[in-house]
Amino acid sequence: MNEFQAAQRKRLEEPAADIGLEPFCAMVNSNYKCHELALELSNSVMEALTPYYAEQVNFEDTCKGFLEVGKEALSQAVEVIFEDPGVKELISKLYQKGILLMHGGAFSQAIFGLLLVFSEHGLSNHYV
């Protein structure tokens, strides 16, 4: 599990624009699912172990690592969206017309709605 997280972290070091939106959304989904599965595994293993051995096993860091990688992937997905030339142009037009405050909230809601569509489990709920 730690090797998987290390590979994901290495991928996150690449420029966000080179990776694209879909791989980031896949990372969010994968890491959220891995977090859930690691928690289930942890519970099963801890129930099966004697107290002596249970004290020596630590799944917490691994489970937390999946959420950290997912959070970073979500952050970079947002970066990809806001670095998109079309989105920049739209924000610029809204700002220039002085209606950013009126429509900015709806625009942001639409963008994050798209992210949640791509990220089926809504990892962002863990960080709100």
Short mmCIF file of C-alpha atoms in Angstrom, two decimals:
data_model
loop_
_atom_site.label_atom_id
_atom_site.label_comp_id
_atom_site.label_asym_id
_atom_site.label_seq_id
_atom_site.Cartn_x
_atom_site.Cartn_y
_atom_site.Cartn_z
CA MET A 1 0.00 0.00 0.00
CA ASN A 2 2.85 2.34 0.79
CA GLU A 3 4.44 1.66 -2.61
CA PHE A 4 1.18 2.57 -4.33
CA GLN A 5 1.03 5.84 -2.41
CA ALA A 6 4.67 6.57 -3.26
CA ALA A 7 3.96 6.03 -6.97
CA GLN A 8 0.93 8.31 -6.77
CA ARG A 9 2.93 11.01 -4.96
CA LYS A 10 5.65 10.80 -7.60
CA ARG A 11 3.03 11.29 -10.31
CA LEU A 12 1.68 14.33 -8.44
CA GLU A 13 5.12 15.94 -8.69
CA GLU A 14 4.66 16.25 -12.46
CA PRO A 15 3.21 19.53 -13.78
CA ALA A 16 -0.58 19.46 -13.43
CA ALA A 17 -1.11 20.61 -17.01
CA ASP A 18 0.86 17.61 -18.31
CA ILE A 19 -1.36 15.15 -16.46
CA GLY A 20 -4.83 16.50 -17.20
CA LEU A 21 -8.14 16.42 -15.38
CA GLU A 22 -9.22 12.80 -15.85
CA PRO A 23 -6.12 11.21 -14.28
CA PHE A 24 -6.49 13.47 -11.24
CA CYS A 25 -10.13 12.49 -10.86
CA ALA A 26 -9.11 8.84 -11.18
CA MET A 27 -6.52 9.39 -8.44
CA VAL A 28 -9.17 10.93 -6.19
CA ASN A 29 -11.47 7.96 -6.74
CA SER A 30 -8.71 5.36 -6.40
CA ASN A 31 -7.31 6.78 -3.20
CA TYR A 32 -10.74 7.20 -1.64
CA LYS A 33 -11.57 3.57 -2.44
CA CYS A 34 -8.17 2.41 -1.18
CA HIS A 35 -8.78 4.31 2.05
CA GLU A 36 -12.10 2.52 2.52
CA LEU A 37 -10.56 -0.88 1.76
CA ALA A 38 -7.58 -0.24 4.04
CA LEU A 39 -9.95 0.62 6.88
CA GLU A 40 -11.87 -2.62 6.32
CA LEU A 41 -8.62 -4.60 6.21
CA SER A 42 -7.42 -2.88 9.35
CA ASN A 43 -10.59 -3.75 11.22
CA SER A 44 -10.46 -7.38 10.10
CA VAL A 45 -6.79 -7.80 10.96
CA MET A 46 -7.11 -6.08 14.33
CA GLU A 47 -10.04 -8.31 15.30
CA ALA A 48 -8.06 -11.43 14.38
CA LEU A 49 -4.88 -10.51 16.25
CA THR A 50 -4.17 -11.00 19.90
CA PRO A 51 -3.74 -7.74 21.86
CA TYR A 52 0.05 -8.25 21.97
CA TYR A 53 0.37 -8.27 18.17
CA ALA A 54 -2.40 -5.73 17.61
CA GLU A 55 -0.30 -3.14 19.45
CA GLN A 56 2.51 -3.66 16.94
CA VAL A 57 0.42 -3.11 13.80
CA ASN A 58 -0.30 0.40 12.56
CA PHE A 59 -2.71 0.93 9.67
CA GLU A 60 -3.46 4.54 10.61
CA ASP A 61 -0.58 6.10 8.66
CA THR A 62 -1.42 4.08 5.57
CA CYS A 63 -5.10 4.99 5.71
CA LYS A 64 -4.24 8.65 6.30
CA GLY A 65 -1.80 8.53 3.38
CA PHE A 66 -4.57 7.59 0.95
CA LEU A 67 -6.59 10.62 2.04
CA GLU A 68 -3.55 12.91 1.73
CA VAL A 69 -2.82 11.73 -1.81
CA GLY A 70 -6.49 12.07 -2.73
CA LYS A 71 -6.60 15.59 -1.29
CA GLU A 72 -3.54 16.62 -3.32
CA ALA A 73 -5.03 15.08 -6.47
CA LEU A 74 -8.26 17.01 -5.88
CA SER A 75 -6.29 20.22 -5.38
CA GLN A 76 -4.43 19.68 -8.64
CA ALA A 77 -7.68 18.88 -10.46
CA VAL A 78 -8.99 22.27 -9.37
CA GLU A 79 -5.73 23.84 -10.58
CA VAL A 80 -6.17 22.21 -14.00
CA ILE A 81 -9.71 23.56 -14.23
CA PHE A 82 -8.79 27.12 -13.32
CA GLU A 83 -5.72 27.11 -15.57
CA ASP A 84 -7.86 26.14 -18.56
CA PRO A 85 -7.85 29.01 -21.11
CA GLY A 86 -11.64 28.82 -21.52
CA VAL A 87 -12.24 29.06 -17.80
CA LYS A 88 -9.77 31.94 -17.49
CA GLU A 89 -11.55 33.76 -20.29
CA LEU A 90 -14.94 33.23 -18.67
CA ILE A 91 -13.71 34.48 -15.30
CA SER A 92 -12.13 37.48 -17.00
CA LYS A 93 -15.38 38.34 -18.77
CA LEU A 94 -17.39 37.99 -15.59
CA TYR A 95 -14.95 40.16 -13.69
CA GLN A 96 -14.76 42.85 -16.38
CA LYS A 97 -18.52 43.18 -16.50
CA GLY A 98 -18.69 43.66 -12.76
CA ILE A 99 -20.99 40.71 -12.31
CA LEU A 100 -18.49 38.36 -10.76
CA LEU A 101 -20.16 38.59 -7.37
CA MET A 102 -23.56 37.75 -8.81
CA HIS A 103 -22.52 34.87 -11.03
CA GLY A 104 -19.23 33.85 -9.45
CA GLY A 105 -20.95 31.67 -6.88
CA ALA A 106 -22.97 29.87 -9.52
CA PHE A 107 -19.84 29.46 -11.65
CA SER A 108 -17.89 28.00 -8.73
CA GLN A 109 -20.78 25.71 -7.90
CA ALA A 110 -20.83 24.45 -11.49
CA ILE A 111 -17.06 23.81 -11.48
CA PHE A 112 -17.13 21.91 -8.21
CA GLY A 113 -20.23 20.06 -9.38
CA LEU A 114 -18.22 18.83 -12.35
CA LEU A 115 -15.45 17.72 -10.04
CA LEU A 116 -17.90 15.74 -7.96
CA VAL A 117 -19.27 14.10 -11.10
CA PHE A 118 -15.74 13.03 -12.04
CA SER A 119 -15.00 12.06 -8.43
CA GLU A 120 -17.85 9.69 -7.76
CA HIS A 121 -17.29 9.46 -4.04
CA GLY A 122 -16.82 13.16 -3.38
CA LEU A 123 -13.49 13.02 -1.55
CA SER A 124 -13.81 16.78 -1.04
CA ASN A 125 -16.38 16.11 1.70
CA HIS A 126 -13.54 14.88 3.90
CA TYR A 127 -11.84 18.28 3.80
CA VAL A 128 -14.73 20.73 4.03
#
